[in-house]
mmCIF file with all atom_site columns, C-alpha atoms in Angstrom:
data_model
loop_
_atom_site.group_PDB
_atom_site.id
_atom_site.type_symbol
_atom_site.label_atom_id
_atom_site.label_alt_id
_atom_site.label_comp_id
_atom_site.label_asym_id
_atom_site.label_entity_id
_atom_site.label_seq_id
_atom_site.pdbx_PDB_ins_code
_atom_site.Cartn_x
_atom_site.Cartn_y
_atom_site.Cartn_z
_atom_site.occupancy
_atom_site.B_iso_or_equiv
_atom_site.pdbx_formal_charge
_atom_site.auth_seq_id
_atom_site.auth_comp_id
_atom_site.auth_asym_id
_atom_site.auth_atom_id
_atom_site.pdbx_PDB_model_num
ATOM 1   C CA . UNK A 1 1   ? 107.808 57.769 3.537   1.00 0.00 ? 1   UNK A CA 1
ATOM 2   C CA . UNK A 1 2   ? 111.504 58.700 3.511   1.00 0.00 ? 2   UNK A CA 1
ATOM 3   C CA . UNK A 1 3   ? 113.563 57.079 6.257   1.00 0.00 ? 3   UNK A CA 1
ATOM 4   C CA . UNK A 1 4   ? 117.007 58.218 7.364   1.00 0.00 ? 4   UNK A CA 1
ATOM 5   C CA . UNK A 1 5   ? 118.955 55.081 8.237   1.00 0.00 ? 5   UNK A CA 1
ATOM 6   C CA . UNK A 1 6   ? 121.455 57.111 10.269  1.00 0.00 ? 6   UNK A CA 1
ATOM 7   C CA . UNK A 1 7   ? 118.871 57.667 13.010  1.00 0.00 ? 7   UNK A CA 1
ATOM 8   C CA . UNK A 1 8   ? 118.699 55.740 16.274  1.00 0.00 ? 8   UNK A CA 1
ATOM 9   C CA . UNK A 1 9   ? 118.036 52.056 15.658  1.00 0.00 ? 9   UNK A CA 1
ATOM 10  C CA . UNK A 1 10  ? 114.801 51.906 17.647  1.00 0.00 ? 10  UNK A CA 1
ATOM 11  C CA . UNK A 1 11  ? 113.389 54.850 15.675  1.00 0.00 ? 11  UNK A CA 1
ATOM 12  C CA . UNK A 1 12  ? 114.477 53.420 12.326  1.00 0.00 ? 12  UNK A CA 1
ATOM 13  C CA . UNK A 1 13  ? 112.992 49.994 13.158  1.00 0.00 ? 13  UNK A CA 1
ATOM 14  C CA . UNK A 1 14  ? 109.698 51.634 14.069  1.00 0.00 ? 14  UNK A CA 1
ATOM 15  C CA . UNK A 1 15  ? 109.643 53.752 10.893  1.00 0.00 ? 15  UNK A CA 1
ATOM 16  C CA . UNK A 1 16  ? 110.542 50.820 8.619   1.00 0.00 ? 16  UNK A CA 1
ATOM 17  C CA . UNK A 1 17  ? 107.887 48.599 10.184  1.00 0.00 ? 17  UNK A CA 1
ATOM 18  C CA . UNK A 1 18  ? 105.194 51.285 9.929   1.00 0.00 ? 18  UNK A CA 1
ATOM 19  C CA . UNK A 1 19  ? 106.007 52.108 6.296   1.00 0.00 ? 19  UNK A CA 1
ATOM 20  C CA . UNK A 1 20  ? 106.129 48.424 5.350   1.00 0.00 ? 20  UNK A CA 1
ATOM 21  C CA . UNK A 1 21  ? 102.722 47.750 6.870   1.00 0.00 ? 21  UNK A CA 1
ATOM 22  C CA . UNK A 1 22  ? 100.947 50.832 5.554   1.00 0.00 ? 22  UNK A CA 1
ATOM 23  C CA . UNK A 1 23  ? 102.588 51.387 2.146   1.00 0.00 ? 23  UNK A CA 1
ATOM 24  C CA . UNK A 1 24  ? 104.709 48.358 1.316   1.00 0.00 ? 24  UNK A CA 1
ATOM 25  C CA . UNK A 1 25  ? 107.239 50.919 0.053   1.00 0.00 ? 25  UNK A CA 1
ATOM 26  C CA . UNK A 1 26  ? 109.612 53.469 1.538   1.00 0.00 ? 26  UNK A CA 1
ATOM 27  C CA . UNK A 1 27  ? 112.627 55.520 0.472   1.00 0.00 ? 27  UNK A CA 1
ATOM 28  C CA . UNK A 1 28  ? 115.894 55.392 2.369   1.00 0.00 ? 28  UNK A CA 1
ATOM 29  C CA . UNK A 1 29  ? 118.672 57.964 2.657   1.00 0.00 ? 29  UNK A CA 1
ATOM 30  C CA . UNK A 1 30  ? 122.038 57.750 4.432   1.00 0.00 ? 30  UNK A CA 1
ATOM 31  C CA . UNK A 1 31  ? 122.054 54.051 3.561   1.00 0.00 ? 31  UNK A CA 1
ATOM 32  C CA . UNK A 1 32  ? 125.813 53.719 3.220   1.00 0.00 ? 32  UNK A CA 1
ATOM 33  C CA . UNK A 1 33  ? 126.102 53.391 -0.572  1.00 0.00 ? 33  UNK A CA 1
ATOM 34  C CA . UNK A 1 34  ? 128.041 56.393 -1.918  1.00 0.00 ? 34  UNK A CA 1
ATOM 35  C CA . UNK A 1 35  ? 126.136 58.610 -4.342  1.00 0.00 ? 35  UNK A CA 1
ATOM 36  C CA . UNK A 1 36  ? 128.997 58.236 -6.822  1.00 0.00 ? 36  UNK A CA 1
ATOM 37  C CA . UNK A 1 37  ? 128.414 54.463 -6.907  1.00 0.00 ? 37  UNK A CA 1
ATOM 38  C CA . UNK A 1 38  ? 124.704 55.010 -7.624  1.00 0.00 ? 38  UNK A CA 1
ATOM 39  C CA . UNK A 1 39  ? 125.397 57.577 -10.348 1.00 0.00 ? 39  UNK A CA 1
ATOM 40  C CA . UNK A 1 40  ? 127.962 55.323 -12.038 1.00 0.00 ? 40  UNK A CA 1
ATOM 41  C CA . UNK A 1 41  ? 125.532 52.407 -11.871 1.00 0.00 ? 41  UNK A CA 1
ATOM 42  C CA . UNK A 1 42  ? 122.828 54.343 -13.719 1.00 0.00 ? 42  UNK A CA 1
ATOM 43  C CA . UNK A 1 43  ? 125.304 55.747 -16.247 1.00 0.00 ? 43  UNK A CA 1
ATOM 44  C CA . UNK A 1 44  ? 126.786 52.319 -17.004 1.00 0.00 ? 44  UNK A CA 1
ATOM 45  C CA . UNK A 1 45  ? 123.406 50.641 -17.519 1.00 0.00 ? 45  UNK A CA 1
ATOM 46  C CA . UNK A 1 46  ? 122.359 53.446 -19.818 1.00 0.00 ? 46  UNK A CA 1
ATOM 47  C CA . UNK A 1 47  ? 125.665 53.105 -21.674 1.00 0.00 ? 47  UNK A CA 1
ATOM 48  C CA . UNK A 1 48  ? 124.958 49.423 -22.275 1.00 0.00 ? 48  UNK A CA 1
ATOM 49  C CA . UNK A 1 49  ? 121.463 50.063 -23.601 1.00 0.00 ? 49  UNK A CA 1
ATOM 50  C CA . UNK A 1 50  ? 122.757 52.757 -25.945 1.00 0.00 ? 50  UNK A CA 1
ATOM 51  C CA . UNK A 1 51  ? 125.393 50.500 -27.507 1.00 0.00 ? 51  UNK A CA 1
ATOM 52  C CA . UNK A 1 52  ? 124.926 49.601 -31.193 1.00 0.00 ? 52  UNK A CA 1
ATOM 53  C CA . UNK A 1 53  ? 122.303 46.916 -31.755 1.00 0.00 ? 53  UNK A CA 1
ATOM 54  C CA . UNK A 1 54  ? 124.804 44.402 -33.126 1.00 0.00 ? 54  UNK A CA 1
ATOM 55  C CA . UNK A 1 55  ? 126.871 44.666 -29.931 1.00 0.00 ? 55  UNK A CA 1
ATOM 56  C CA . UNK A 1 56  ? 123.852 44.209 -27.635 1.00 0.00 ? 56  UNK A CA 1
ATOM 57  C CA . UNK A 1 57  ? 122.590 41.312 -29.765 1.00 0.00 ? 57  UNK A CA 1
ATOM 58  C CA . UNK A 1 58  ? 125.408 39.131 -28.430 1.00 0.00 ? 58  UNK A CA 1
ATOM 59  C CA . UNK A 1 59  ? 123.751 39.253 -24.997 1.00 0.00 ? 59  UNK A CA 1
ATOM 60  C CA . UNK A 1 60  ? 120.197 38.671 -26.184 1.00 0.00 ? 60  UNK A CA 1
ATOM 61  C CA . UNK A 1 61  ? 118.601 35.516 -24.760 1.00 0.00 ? 61  UNK A CA 1
ATOM 62  C CA . UNK A 1 62  ? 115.325 34.694 -23.049 1.00 0.00 ? 62  UNK A CA 1
ATOM 63  C CA . UNK A 1 63  ? 116.900 32.271 -20.594 1.00 0.00 ? 63  UNK A CA 1
ATOM 64  C CA . UNK A 1 64  ? 119.339 33.029 -17.810 1.00 0.00 ? 64  UNK A CA 1
ATOM 65  C CA . UNK A 1 65  ? 121.696 30.116 -18.418 1.00 0.00 ? 65  UNK A CA 1
ATOM 66  C CA . UNK A 1 66  ? 124.845 32.238 -18.306 1.00 0.00 ? 66  UNK A CA 1
ATOM 67  C CA . UNK A 1 67  ? 123.498 34.417 -15.522 1.00 0.00 ? 67  UNK A CA 1
ATOM 68  C CA . UNK A 1 68  ? 123.230 37.366 -17.939 1.00 0.00 ? 68  UNK A CA 1
ATOM 69  C CA . UNK A 1 69  ? 120.389 38.077 -20.350 1.00 0.00 ? 69  UNK A CA 1
ATOM 70  C CA . UNK A 1 70  ? 119.236 41.003 -22.456 1.00 0.00 ? 70  UNK A CA 1
ATOM 71  C CA . UNK A 1 71  ? 115.543 40.971 -23.306 1.00 0.00 ? 71  UNK A CA 1
ATOM 72  C CA . UNK A 1 72  ? 112.614 43.123 -24.318 1.00 0.00 ? 72  UNK A CA 1
ATOM 73  C CA . UNK A 1 73  ? 109.251 42.596 -22.653 1.00 0.00 ? 73  UNK A CA 1
ATOM 74  C CA . UNK A 1 74  ? 109.420 39.948 -19.975 1.00 0.00 ? 74  UNK A CA 1
ATOM 75  C CA . UNK A 1 75  ? 105.723 39.282 -20.603 1.00 0.00 ? 75  UNK A CA 1
ATOM 76  C CA . UNK A 1 76  ? 106.101 38.827 -24.364 1.00 0.00 ? 76  UNK A CA 1
ATOM 77  C CA . UNK A 1 77  ? 103.459 36.412 -25.748 1.00 0.00 ? 77  UNK A CA 1
ATOM 78  C CA . UNK A 1 78  ? 101.517 36.628 -22.470 1.00 0.00 ? 78  UNK A CA 1
ATOM 79  C CA . UNK A 1 79  ? 100.430 40.245 -22.111 1.00 0.00 ? 79  UNK A CA 1
ATOM 80  C CA . UNK A 1 80  ? 97.722  41.796 -24.284 1.00 0.00 ? 80  UNK A CA 1
ATOM 81  C CA . UNK A 1 81  ? 100.079 44.710 -24.987 1.00 0.00 ? 81  UNK A CA 1
ATOM 82  C CA . UNK A 1 82  ? 103.859 44.888 -24.997 1.00 0.00 ? 82  UNK A CA 1
ATOM 83  C CA . UNK A 1 83  ? 105.641 46.894 -22.325 1.00 0.00 ? 83  UNK A CA 1
ATOM 84  C CA . UNK A 1 84  ? 107.958 49.407 -24.008 1.00 0.00 ? 84  UNK A CA 1
ATOM 85  C CA . UNK A 1 85  ? 111.280 48.635 -22.392 1.00 0.00 ? 85  UNK A CA 1
ATOM 86  C CA . UNK A 1 86  ? 114.528 46.713 -22.661 1.00 0.00 ? 86  UNK A CA 1
ATOM 87  C CA . UNK A 1 87  ? 116.103 44.909 -19.726 1.00 0.00 ? 87  UNK A CA 1
ATOM 88  C CA . UNK A 1 88  ? 119.620 43.765 -18.865 1.00 0.00 ? 88  UNK A CA 1
ATOM 89  C CA . UNK A 1 89  ? 119.467 41.087 -16.184 1.00 0.00 ? 89  UNK A CA 1
ATOM 90  C CA . UNK A 1 90  ? 122.465 39.843 -14.194 1.00 0.00 ? 90  UNK A CA 1
ATOM 91  C CA . UNK A 1 91  ? 122.517 37.091 -11.572 1.00 0.00 ? 91  UNK A CA 1
ATOM 92  C CA . UNK A 1 92  ? 124.202 38.344 -8.399  1.00 0.00 ? 92  UNK A CA 1
ATOM 93  C CA . UNK A 1 93  ? 123.645 35.416 -6.061  1.00 0.00 ? 93  UNK A CA 1
ATOM 94  C CA . UNK A 1 94  ? 124.155 32.874 -4.722  1.00 0.00 ? 94  UNK A CA 1
ATOM 95  C CA . UNK A 1 95  ? 127.147 33.285 -7.067  1.00 0.00 ? 95  UNK A CA 1
ATOM 96  C CA . UNK A 1 96  ? 127.834 36.247 -9.318  1.00 0.00 ? 96  UNK A CA 1
ATOM 97  C CA . UNK A 1 97  ? 127.612 35.538 -13.044 1.00 0.00 ? 97  UNK A CA 1
ATOM 98  C CA . UNK A 1 98  ? 130.986 34.906 -14.670 1.00 0.00 ? 98  UNK A CA 1
ATOM 99  C CA . UNK A 1 99  ? 132.643 38.261 -15.287 1.00 0.00 ? 99  UNK A CA 1
ATOM 100 C CA . UNK A 1 100 ? 133.255 37.577 -18.976 1.00 0.00 ? 100 UNK A CA 1
ATOM 101 C CA . UNK A 1 101 ? 129.495 37.214 -19.475 1.00 0.00 ? 101 UNK A CA 1
ATOM 102 C CA . UNK A 1 102 ? 128.747 40.640 -17.950 1.00 0.00 ? 102 UNK A CA 1
ATOM 103 C CA . UNK A 1 103 ? 128.986 43.448 -20.559 1.00 0.00 ? 103 UNK A CA 1
ATOM 104 C CA . UNK A 1 104 ? 132.307 45.229 -20.151 1.00 0.00 ? 104 UNK A CA 1
ATOM 105 C CA . UNK A 1 105 ? 130.688 48.676 -20.263 1.00 0.00 ? 105 UNK A CA 1
ATOM 106 C CA . UNK A 1 106 ? 128.974 48.026 -16.899 1.00 0.00 ? 106 UNK A CA 1
ATOM 107 C CA . UNK A 1 107 ? 131.019 45.141 -15.451 1.00 0.00 ? 107 UNK A CA 1
ATOM 108 C CA . UNK A 1 108 ? 132.876 47.038 -12.725 1.00 0.00 ? 108 UNK A CA 1
ATOM 109 C CA . UNK A 1 109 ? 129.725 48.887 -11.687 1.00 0.00 ? 109 UNK A CA 1
ATOM 110 C CA . UNK A 1 110 ? 127.728 45.654 -11.371 1.00 0.00 ? 110 UNK A CA 1
ATOM 111 C CA . UNK A 1 111 ? 130.440 44.150 -9.172  1.00 0.00 ? 111 UNK A CA 1
ATOM 112 C CA . UNK A 1 112 ? 130.399 47.220 -6.921  1.00 0.00 ? 112 UNK A CA 1
ATOM 113 C CA . UNK A 1 113 ? 126.596 47.271 -6.796  1.00 0.00 ? 113 UNK A CA 1
ATOM 114 C CA . UNK A 1 114 ? 126.584 43.598 -5.783  1.00 0.00 ? 114 UNK A CA 1
ATOM 115 C CA . UNK A 1 115 ? 128.908 44.254 -2.844  1.00 0.00 ? 115 UNK A CA 1
ATOM 116 C CA . UNK A 1 116 ? 127.061 47.323 -1.588  1.00 0.00 ? 116 UNK A CA 1
ATOM 117 C CA . UNK A 1 117 ? 123.527 46.014 -2.135  1.00 0.00 ? 117 UNK A CA 1
ATOM 118 C CA . UNK A 1 118 ? 124.274 42.727 -0.348  1.00 0.00 ? 118 UNK A CA 1
ATOM 119 C CA . UNK A 1 119 ? 125.448 44.604 2.739   1.00 0.00 ? 119 UNK A CA 1
ATOM 120 C CA . UNK A 1 120 ? 122.448 46.928 2.621   1.00 0.00 ? 120 UNK A CA 1
ATOM 121 C CA . UNK A 1 121 ? 120.069 44.012 2.070   1.00 0.00 ? 121 UNK A CA 1
ATOM 122 C CA . UNK A 1 122 ? 121.338 42.336 5.235   1.00 0.00 ? 122 UNK A CA 1
ATOM 123 C CA . UNK A 1 123 ? 120.906 45.582 7.160   1.00 0.00 ? 123 UNK A CA 1
ATOM 124 C CA . UNK A 1 124 ? 117.327 45.974 5.948   1.00 0.00 ? 124 UNK A CA 1
ATOM 125 C CA . UNK A 1 125 ? 116.490 42.361 6.790   1.00 0.00 ? 125 UNK A CA 1
ATOM 126 C CA . UNK A 1 126 ? 117.697 43.021 10.317  1.00 0.00 ? 126 UNK A CA 1
ATOM 127 C CA . UNK A 1 127 ? 115.498 46.098 10.652  1.00 0.00 ? 127 UNK A CA 1
ATOM 128 C CA . UNK A 1 128 ? 112.482 44.263 9.226   1.00 0.00 ? 128 UNK A CA 1
ATOM 129 C CA . UNK A 1 129 ? 113.028 41.292 11.539  1.00 0.00 ? 129 UNK A CA 1
ATOM 130 C CA . UNK A 1 130 ? 113.099 43.555 14.580  1.00 0.00 ? 130 UNK A CA 1
ATOM 131 C CA . UNK A 1 131 ? 110.031 45.368 13.264  1.00 0.00 ? 131 UNK A CA 1
ATOM 132 C CA . UNK A 1 132 ? 108.232 42.012 13.364  1.00 0.00 ? 132 UNK A CA 1
ATOM 133 C CA . UNK A 1 133 ? 109.339 41.484 16.966  1.00 0.00 ? 133 UNK A CA 1
ATOM 134 C CA . UNK A 1 134 ? 111.926 38.867 15.988  1.00 0.00 ? 134 UNK A CA 1
ATOM 135 C CA . UNK A 1 135 ? 115.666 38.485 16.462  1.00 0.00 ? 135 UNK A CA 1
ATOM 136 C CA . UNK A 1 136 ? 117.499 40.657 13.923  1.00 0.00 ? 136 UNK A CA 1
ATOM 137 C CA . UNK A 1 137 ? 118.992 37.635 12.121  1.00 0.00 ? 137 UNK A CA 1
ATOM 138 C CA . UNK A 1 138 ? 115.700 35.741 11.743  1.00 0.00 ? 138 UNK A CA 1
ATOM 139 C CA . UNK A 1 139 ? 114.896 36.665 8.121   1.00 0.00 ? 139 UNK A CA 1
ATOM 140 C CA . UNK A 1 140 ? 118.549 36.547 7.083   1.00 0.00 ? 140 UNK A CA 1
ATOM 141 C CA . UNK A 1 141 ? 118.815 32.999 8.431   1.00 0.00 ? 141 UNK A CA 1
ATOM 142 C CA . UNK A 1 142 ? 116.076 31.821 6.081   1.00 0.00 ? 142 UNK A CA 1
ATOM 143 C CA . UNK A 1 143 ? 118.707 32.231 3.303   1.00 0.00 ? 143 UNK A CA 1
ATOM 144 C CA . UNK A 1 144 ? 116.227 34.299 1.276   1.00 0.00 ? 144 UNK A CA 1
ATOM 145 C CA . UNK A 1 145 ? 119.050 36.738 0.490   1.00 0.00 ? 145 UNK A CA 1
ATOM 146 C CA . UNK A 1 146 ? 121.067 34.085 -1.310  1.00 0.00 ? 146 UNK A CA 1
ATOM 147 C CA . UNK A 1 147 ? 119.227 34.336 -4.636  1.00 0.00 ? 147 UNK A CA 1
ATOM 148 C CA . UNK A 1 148 ? 119.677 37.873 -5.941  1.00 0.00 ? 148 UNK A CA 1
ATOM 149 C CA . UNK A 1 149 ? 119.285 39.399 -9.371  1.00 0.00 ? 149 UNK A CA 1
ATOM 150 C CA . UNK A 1 150 ? 119.895 42.850 -10.810 1.00 0.00 ? 150 UNK A CA 1
ATOM 151 C CA . UNK A 1 151 ? 117.668 44.186 -13.568 1.00 0.00 ? 151 UNK A CA 1
ATOM 152 C CA . UNK A 1 152 ? 118.571 47.349 -15.451 1.00 0.00 ? 152 UNK A CA 1
ATOM 153 C CA . UNK A 1 153 ? 115.520 48.711 -17.277 1.00 0.00 ? 153 UNK A CA 1
ATOM 154 C CA . UNK A 1 154 ? 115.716 51.159 -20.176 1.00 0.00 ? 154 UNK A CA 1
ATOM 155 C CA . UNK A 1 155 ? 112.712 52.909 -21.703 1.00 0.00 ? 155 UNK A CA 1
ATOM 156 C CA . UNK A 1 156 ? 113.429 54.013 -25.285 1.00 0.00 ? 156 UNK A CA 1
ATOM 157 C CA . UNK A 1 157 ? 111.438 56.805 -26.899 1.00 0.00 ? 157 UNK A CA 1
ATOM 158 C CA . UNK A 1 158 ? 108.190 55.374 -28.248 1.00 0.00 ? 158 UNK A CA 1
ATOM 159 C CA . UNK A 1 159 ? 106.720 56.660 -31.534 1.00 0.00 ? 159 UNK A CA 1
ATOM 160 C CA . UNK A 1 160 ? 103.189 55.989 -30.244 1.00 0.00 ? 160 UNK A CA 1
ATOM 161 C CA . UNK A 1 161 ? 103.390 56.508 -26.467 1.00 0.00 ? 161 UNK A CA 1
ATOM 162 C CA . UNK A 1 162 ? 99.609  56.580 -26.087 1.00 0.00 ? 162 UNK A CA 1
ATOM 163 C CA . UNK A 1 163 ? 99.479  52.894 -27.042 1.00 0.00 ? 163 UNK A CA 1
ATOM 164 C CA . UNK A 1 164 ? 101.763 51.452 -24.376 1.00 0.00 ? 164 UNK A CA 1
ATOM 165 C CA . UNK A 1 165 ? 103.484 51.991 -21.027 1.00 0.00 ? 165 UNK A CA 1
ATOM 166 C CA . UNK A 1 166 ? 107.036 51.375 -19.852 1.00 0.00 ? 166 UNK A CA 1
ATOM 167 C CA . UNK A 1 167 ? 105.931 48.603 -17.521 1.00 0.00 ? 167 UNK A CA 1
ATOM 168 C CA . UNK A 1 168 ? 102.439 47.482 -16.535 1.00 0.00 ? 168 UNK A CA 1
ATOM 169 C CA . UNK A 1 169 ? 101.116 47.476 -12.976 1.00 0.00 ? 169 UNK A CA 1
ATOM 170 C CA . UNK A 1 170 ? 102.556 44.545 -11.049 1.00 0.00 ? 170 UNK A CA 1
ATOM 171 C CA . UNK A 1 171 ? 103.913 43.301 -7.746  1.00 0.00 ? 171 UNK A CA 1
ATOM 172 C CA . UNK A 1 172 ? 107.457 42.056 -7.356  1.00 0.00 ? 172 UNK A CA 1
ATOM 173 C CA . UNK A 1 173 ? 107.592 38.269 -6.827  1.00 0.00 ? 173 UNK A CA 1
ATOM 174 C CA . UNK A 1 174 ? 110.613 38.055 -4.556  1.00 0.00 ? 174 UNK A CA 1
ATOM 175 C CA . UNK A 1 175 ? 111.390 39.088 -0.990  1.00 0.00 ? 175 UNK A CA 1
ATOM 176 C CA . UNK A 1 176 ? 112.739 42.639 -1.203  1.00 0.00 ? 176 UNK A CA 1
ATOM 177 C CA . UNK A 1 177 ? 113.520 45.047 -4.034  1.00 0.00 ? 177 UNK A CA 1
ATOM 178 C CA . UNK A 1 178 ? 116.127 47.811 -3.843  1.00 0.00 ? 178 UNK A CA 1
ATOM 179 C CA . UNK A 1 179 ? 115.161 50.236 -6.589  1.00 0.00 ? 179 UNK A CA 1
ATOM 180 C CA . UNK A 1 180 ? 117.445 52.959 -7.912  1.00 0.00 ? 180 UNK A CA 1
ATOM 181 C CA . UNK A 1 181 ? 115.618 55.595 -9.966  1.00 0.00 ? 181 UNK A CA 1
ATOM 182 C CA . UNK A 1 182 ? 117.228 58.029 -12.358 1.00 0.00 ? 182 UNK A CA 1
ATOM 183 C CA . UNK A 1 183 ? 116.203 61.701 -12.376 1.00 0.00 ? 183 UNK A CA 1
ATOM 184 C CA . UNK A 1 184 ? 113.450 61.206 -14.963 1.00 0.00 ? 184 UNK A CA 1
ATOM 185 C CA . UNK A 1 185 ? 110.892 59.594 -12.677 1.00 0.00 ? 185 UNK A CA 1
ATOM 186 C CA . UNK A 1 186 ? 107.738 57.806 -13.732 1.00 0.00 ? 186 UNK A CA 1
ATOM 187 C CA . UNK A 1 187 ? 107.527 55.294 -10.888 1.00 0.00 ? 187 UNK A CA 1
ATOM 188 C CA . UNK A 1 188 ? 104.130 55.060 -9.191  1.00 0.00 ? 188 UNK A CA 1
ATOM 189 C CA . UNK A 1 189 ? 102.871 52.994 -6.271  1.00 0.00 ? 189 UNK A CA 1
ATOM 190 C CA . UNK A 1 190 ? 99.279  52.171 -5.408  1.00 0.00 ? 190 UNK A CA 1
ATOM 191 C CA . UNK A 1 191 ? 98.201  53.336 -1.969  1.00 0.00 ? 191 UNK A CA 1
ATOM 192 C CA . UNK A 1 192 ? 94.637  53.132 -0.712  1.00 0.00 ? 192 UNK A CA 1
ATOM 193 C CA . UNK A 1 193 ? 93.350  52.661 -4.247  1.00 0.00 ? 193 UNK A CA 1
ATOM 194 C CA . UNK A 1 194 ? 95.171  55.673 -5.720  1.00 0.00 ? 194 UNK A CA 1
ATOM 195 C CA . UNK A 1 195 ? 98.298  55.844 -7.879  1.00 0.00 ? 195 UNK A CA 1
ATOM 196 C CA . UNK A 1 196 ? 100.963 57.984 -6.208  1.00 0.00 ? 196 UNK A CA 1
ATOM 197 C CA . UNK A 1 197 ? 104.034 59.403 -7.977  1.00 0.00 ? 197 UNK A CA 1
ATOM 198 C CA . UNK A 1 198 ? 107.352 58.522 -6.337  1.00 0.00 ? 198 UNK A CA 1
ATOM 199 C CA . UNK A 1 199 ? 109.438 61.580 -7.087  1.00 0.00 ? 199 UNK A CA 1
ATOM 200 C CA . UNK A 1 200 ? 113.144 60.809 -7.566  1.00 0.00 ? 200 UNK A CA 1
ATOM 201 C CA . UNK A 1 201 ? 115.436 61.882 -4.731  1.00 0.00 ? 201 UNK A CA 1
ATOM 202 C CA . UNK A 1 202 ? 119.102 61.960 -5.725  1.00 0.00 ? 202 UNK A CA 1
ATOM 203 C CA . UNK A 1 203 ? 121.008 59.441 -3.648  1.00 0.00 ? 203 UNK A CA 1
ATOM 204 C CA . UNK A 1 204 ? 117.902 57.732 -2.259  1.00 0.00 ? 204 UNK A CA 1
ATOM 205 C CA . UNK A 1 205 ? 116.770 54.146 -2.835  1.00 0.00 ? 205 UNK A CA 1
ATOM 206 C CA . UNK A 1 206 ? 113.177 52.941 -2.979  1.00 0.00 ? 206 UNK A CA 1
ATOM 207 C CA . UNK A 1 207 ? 112.505 49.758 -1.014  1.00 0.00 ? 207 UNK A CA 1
ATOM 208 C CA . UNK A 1 208 ? 109.650 47.474 -2.058  1.00 0.00 ? 208 UNK A CA 1
ATOM 209 C CA . UNK A 1 209 ? 108.257 44.789 0.248   1.00 0.00 ? 209 UNK A CA 1
ATOM 210 C CA . UNK A 1 210 ? 107.780 42.034 -2.338  1.00 0.00 ? 210 UNK A CA 1
ATOM 211 C CA . UNK A 1 211 ? 105.294 39.176 -2.408  1.00 0.00 ? 211 UNK A CA 1
ATOM 212 C CA . UNK A 1 212 ? 107.181 36.559 -0.399  1.00 0.00 ? 212 UNK A CA 1
ATOM 213 C CA . UNK A 1 213 ? 108.029 38.884 2.492   1.00 0.00 ? 213 UNK A CA 1
ATOM 214 C CA . UNK A 1 214 ? 104.535 40.342 2.483   1.00 0.00 ? 214 UNK A CA 1
#
């Protein structure tokens, strides 16, 4: 379902609650984050991933000690097959990673995304709280928004694409995911036992009710 957040609050609350219960996913438009911010975010993450290998290697680590890590295959050594993707991960909260640790090519965009996504996250928590028949600040007051992380996935061309996928089927472990797709697509959700393509909509965000909130 696609939900226009500029509608009347009672209608939006009803639509968000219904989509969350029946799909666990929905797309939002008119969410307050300018399209230019979204486009720059995608472009900057792509720019990082397309830097020379020796430049990216400085950020490679499998721990998040600095709040910034660059890894391939989160499930390395655990999955039977490797997912074909690289990931830049940046801690946004409770405190943003030190700016000097964030790659310069996407630093400003990450800072802007943090500001906008925090505001939007609070708005969505209010809508979800009301959809559960609670006061709008109930979920926010659990402090579940404090720990936030941004992950920028990149799917390089694979010489044997029939042997792997970009990312295996999974659920998100947190509370809520704000997902920004590029124009390429490929995202699918499982609904009533069937895989459904989520076609990219320029300027829209996909919202995922993650495990803890579910």
